[in-house]
Each structure stands twice: as structure tokens, then as C-alpha cells.
């Protein structure tokens, strides 16, 4: 006689296969026995720390000034202050030169006029360049402003001095006559009385000297 069919029995030693006992759930993280916290590794244990890369010569560290690398151009100069100071100083020197011509034109010789013109150009180069360099720092615009003011002042100081002496000698009537018949007389006086080459030399000394002086003084200012 055949045996009746029976369901297969699970192995006796398998705890997950016992009837009526569900498989043990997986322990969620954070529950159960607390895990031992990791101990800090003392010096000399664990993986060695990687040393930082040494700074390569010739490449400056960002944010820190390095020796051998000049600071960026510009600095803390103020072009507006350079313009104002250059204008004031050049105006003061121009007024002083005009006053000198008015007071001494009767006794001033041609050679004395030319020497005084060169002295004016040197004074403009030194004074205007210095104040523009201190106020404008390393900014090139401030140096250019100094050169422009010095050059223009060297020219207009002579021409305006001619007009002032004309007013002092002949009054307003002579000035009106000059403006009516020969309006270019002041510029002609500057060119012919200063012998052309000396006139141009004075402009070059004033403009070039002012630019150079402003550049040298500006380089010494703190960036």
C-alpha cells in the first residue's frame, strides 16, 4: 500500500525554517548594542598624512606679496587730487612768472627773458611733477596730467605775461589795438623772442620733466 503524501519537512537545525517562526528581521542601524566609537589615532598610527606640496619657485602664493614681484600698478593714488594739485601749483607758478615780467620788463634783457623761461620750465617740472606723483601714486593718468599742465603753463605764462606787460605799458587801448590788428602777437612773442628752439626746449623740459618726476615720486608711494 502506498504511503499518503506528506509535505516535506524542513531541516531541524535551520532556525529560519521552523514552522511558526518568521525569519529574524535585520537589525536596523542605530539599534541594538552600541558600537564601540572609533578611537582617535595617535601620532604615528594609521595612514600617514600626505605632506603639502611645496611652493614652486617663481609662482607667488595668491593673496600674499612675494619678494621679487612688484605690486600691481595703480596703487592707492587719486587722479582727481593729482589734477587739482597740478592745476593749483601750475597756476601759482604762472601767476608768479607773469608778475615777474610785469615788474621787470623795462630792465629785462632778451637773454634774461630766455633764462627765466628755462627756469620756469624746470620749476614746473619739479613742482607739478612732485605734487601729481604724491597725489596720484603709480597711476599713469596722474603722470600725464602733470606733463600736460606743465607744458601748457610754460606756454601760457609767457603769452599771458606779454598781455599783462602790454596792459601795464599802454592800457586797454593798446590791448584793443592788438586784438584788432594782430591777435596772434602773444604767440609770436613767445616764438620769436625765445628764438624758436629755446621755446620748444622749454616745453619739452616742462612736460617731460613733470612726467618723469611724477613717475619717480609715485613709485615711492605705498601701493
XYZ file of C-alpha atoms in Angstrom:
223
model
C 0.000 0.000 0.000
C 1.373 3.413 -0.884
C 2.164 5.978 1.824
C -0.032 9.073 1.988
C 1.590 12.277 0.695
C 3.177 14.472 3.349
C 4.689 17.892 2.903
C 8.438 17.943 3.063
C 9.821 18.767 6.473
C 12.419 21.496 6.774
C 15.738 20.651 8.283
C 15.697 20.558 12.059
C 18.850 22.595 12.504
C 17.682 25.536 10.375
C 16.146 28.127 12.706
C 14.646 30.052 9.782
C 12.847 27.011 8.544
C 10.959 26.167 11.768
C 7.255 26.410 11.262
C 5.668 29.336 13.022
C 8.918 31.256 13.384
C 9.411 34.043 10.854
C 12.886 34.889 9.794
C 14.692 37.231 12.134
C 14.493 40.791 10.878
C 17.657 42.566 10.025
C 18.857 44.811 12.796
C 18.297 48.421 11.762
C 21.218 50.722 12.121
C 21.362 52.603 15.379
C 19.618 49.950 17.486
C 20.905 47.029 19.435
C 24.199 47.007 21.184
C 26.038 50.264 20.790
C 29.043 50.015 18.641
C 32.383 50.968 20.007
C 33.153 54.549 18.869
C 36.258 54.863 16.783
C 39.269 55.763 18.808
C 41.323 58.728 17.608
C 44.533 57.659 16.096
C 47.546 58.947 17.915
C 50.585 60.230 16.176
C 52.388 57.526 14.365
C 49.343 55.307 13.802
C 47.078 54.887 10.849
C 47.720 56.213 7.431
C 50.424 58.819 7.266
C 49.252 62.289 6.320
C 50.272 63.499 2.954
C 52.635 66.447 3.175
C 51.525 69.620 1.404
C 53.026 70.368 -1.920
C 55.953 72.724 -1.568
C 55.571 76.098 -3.192
C 57.241 76.158 -6.532
C 59.767 78.931 -7.025
C 58.580 81.613 -9.391
C 54.874 81.169 -8.624
C 53.598 83.607 -5.983
C 51.089 82.403 -3.425
C 47.754 84.083 -4.103
C 46.846 86.795 -1.646
C 50.360 87.294 -0.270
C 53.025 89.596 -1.691
C 56.080 87.692 -2.761
C 59.592 89.059 -2.974
C 60.666 89.801 -6.484
C 57.155 90.522 -7.740
C 56.250 94.219 -7.993
C 52.860 95.316 -6.661
C 50.114 95.868 -9.205
C 50.188 99.233 -10.963
C 47.885 101.952 -9.788
C 48.233 101.701 -6.070
C 46.143 103.986 -3.928
C 46.649 107.135 -5.990
C 43.837 109.556 -6.672
C 43.767 111.038 -10.166
C 41.288 113.727 -9.123
C 43.608 115.003 -6.409
C 46.527 114.897 -8.811
C 44.546 117.040 -11.279
C 43.591 119.551 -8.593
C 47.063 119.900 -7.109
C 48.738 120.115 -10.514
C 46.302 122.837 -11.550
C 46.859 124.839 -8.364
C 50.649 124.602 -8.446
C 50.922 125.391 -12.152
C 48.556 128.320 -11.742
C 50.597 129.683 -8.855
C 53.867 129.436 -10.782
C 52.273 131.033 -13.832
C 50.994 133.962 -11.776
C 54.418 134.429 -10.191
C 56.125 134.460 -13.595
C 53.629 136.945 -15.035
C 54.154 139.225 -12.049
C 57.902 138.997 -12.541
C 57.563 140.053 -16.189
C 55.320 142.991 -15.314
C 57.716 144.243 -12.656
C 60.921 143.796 -14.650
C 60.053 144.096 -18.345
C 61.698 147.524 -18.625
C 65.056 146.212 -17.432
C 64.806 142.580 -18.536
C 67.131 141.745 -21.407
C 66.482 139.185 -24.103
C 68.945 136.757 -22.560
C 67.359 137.293 -19.160
C 63.950 136.519 -20.642
C 65.182 133.243 -22.104
C 66.939 132.210 -18.907
C 63.850 132.985 -16.863
C 61.792 130.867 -19.260
C 64.056 127.832 -18.782
C 63.985 128.358 -15.010
C 60.191 128.433 -15.168
C 60.167 125.159 -17.107
C 62.423 123.487 -14.537
C 60.307 124.781 -11.667
C 57.153 123.477 -13.316
C 58.719 120.071 -13.897
C 59.814 119.757 -10.280
C 56.791 121.229 -8.505
C 53.938 119.945 -10.661
C 55.521 116.518 -11.054
C 56.058 116.169 -7.313
C 52.524 117.041 -6.253
C 50.975 114.929 -9.001
C 53.166 111.956 -8.094
C 52.303 112.178 -4.413
C 48.593 112.529 -5.039
C 48.297 110.160 -7.995
C 50.735 107.489 -6.870
C 51.608 104.972 -9.559
C 48.682 105.863 -11.807
C 49.871 106.785 -15.288
C 46.957 109.179 -15.767
C 48.282 111.354 -12.938
C 51.709 111.485 -14.576
C 50.180 112.504 -17.904
C 48.143 115.205 -16.180
C 51.315 116.639 -14.666
C 53.015 116.725 -18.062
C 50.043 118.430 -19.740
C 49.692 121.104 -17.062
C 53.420 121.851 -17.021
C 53.606 122.140 -20.811
C 50.577 124.407 -21.110
C 51.725 126.589 -18.237
C 55.159 127.096 -19.773
C 53.496 128.438 -22.916
C 50.673 130.494 -21.425
C 52.842 132.040 -18.718
C 54.880 133.784 -21.419
C 51.925 134.773 -23.611
C 49.835 135.992 -20.683
C 52.875 137.828 -19.370
C 53.132 139.613 -22.700
C 49.483 140.681 -22.464
C 49.967 141.843 -18.873
C 53.004 143.961 -19.780
C 51.088 145.411 -22.707
C 48.268 146.448 -20.384
C 50.728 147.936 -17.923
C 52.558 149.897 -20.616
C 49.742 151.143 -22.863
C 46.493 150.390 -21.080
C 43.317 148.926 -22.509
C 43.570 150.942 -25.750
C 46.786 149.186 -26.754
C 45.270 145.820 -25.876
C 42.243 146.534 -28.065
C 44.505 147.601 -30.906
C 46.483 144.381 -30.613
C 43.344 142.240 -30.583
C 42.026 144.080 -33.629
C 45.120 144.149 -35.813
C 47.370 141.382 -34.524
C 45.596 138.863 -32.253
C 48.439 136.354 -32.582
C 51.038 138.721 -31.145
C 51.389 136.856 -27.789
C 52.205 133.551 -29.504
C 54.548 135.348 -31.910
C 56.292 136.960 -28.970
C 56.767 133.527 -27.358
C 58.201 132.033 -30.542
C 60.418 134.862 -31.779
C 61.652 136.335 -28.510
C 62.596 132.888 -27.225
C 64.285 132.003 -30.527
C 62.073 129.055 -31.503
C 64.400 126.279 -30.361
C 64.540 127.597 -26.806
C 60.766 127.925 -26.818
C 60.362 124.265 -27.772
C 63.095 123.230 -25.348
C 61.202 124.855 -22.509
C 58.047 122.922 -23.386
C 59.989 119.663 -23.529
C 61.709 120.330 -20.217
C 58.463 121.250 -18.504
C 56.354 118.390 -19.877
C 58.946 115.639 -19.907
C 60.399 116.657 -16.571
C 56.982 116.768 -14.914
C 56.099 113.299 -16.207
C 59.426 111.849 -15.068
C 59.227 113.493 -11.656
C 55.649 112.311 -11.128
C 56.643 108.782 -12.110
C 59.622 108.710 -9.735
C 57.674 110.176 -6.829
C 54.696 107.901 -7.499
C 56.888 104.794 -7.390
C 57.866 105.628 -3.810
C 54.267 105.832 -2.644
C 52.795 102.872 -0.788
C 50.770 100.559 -3.112
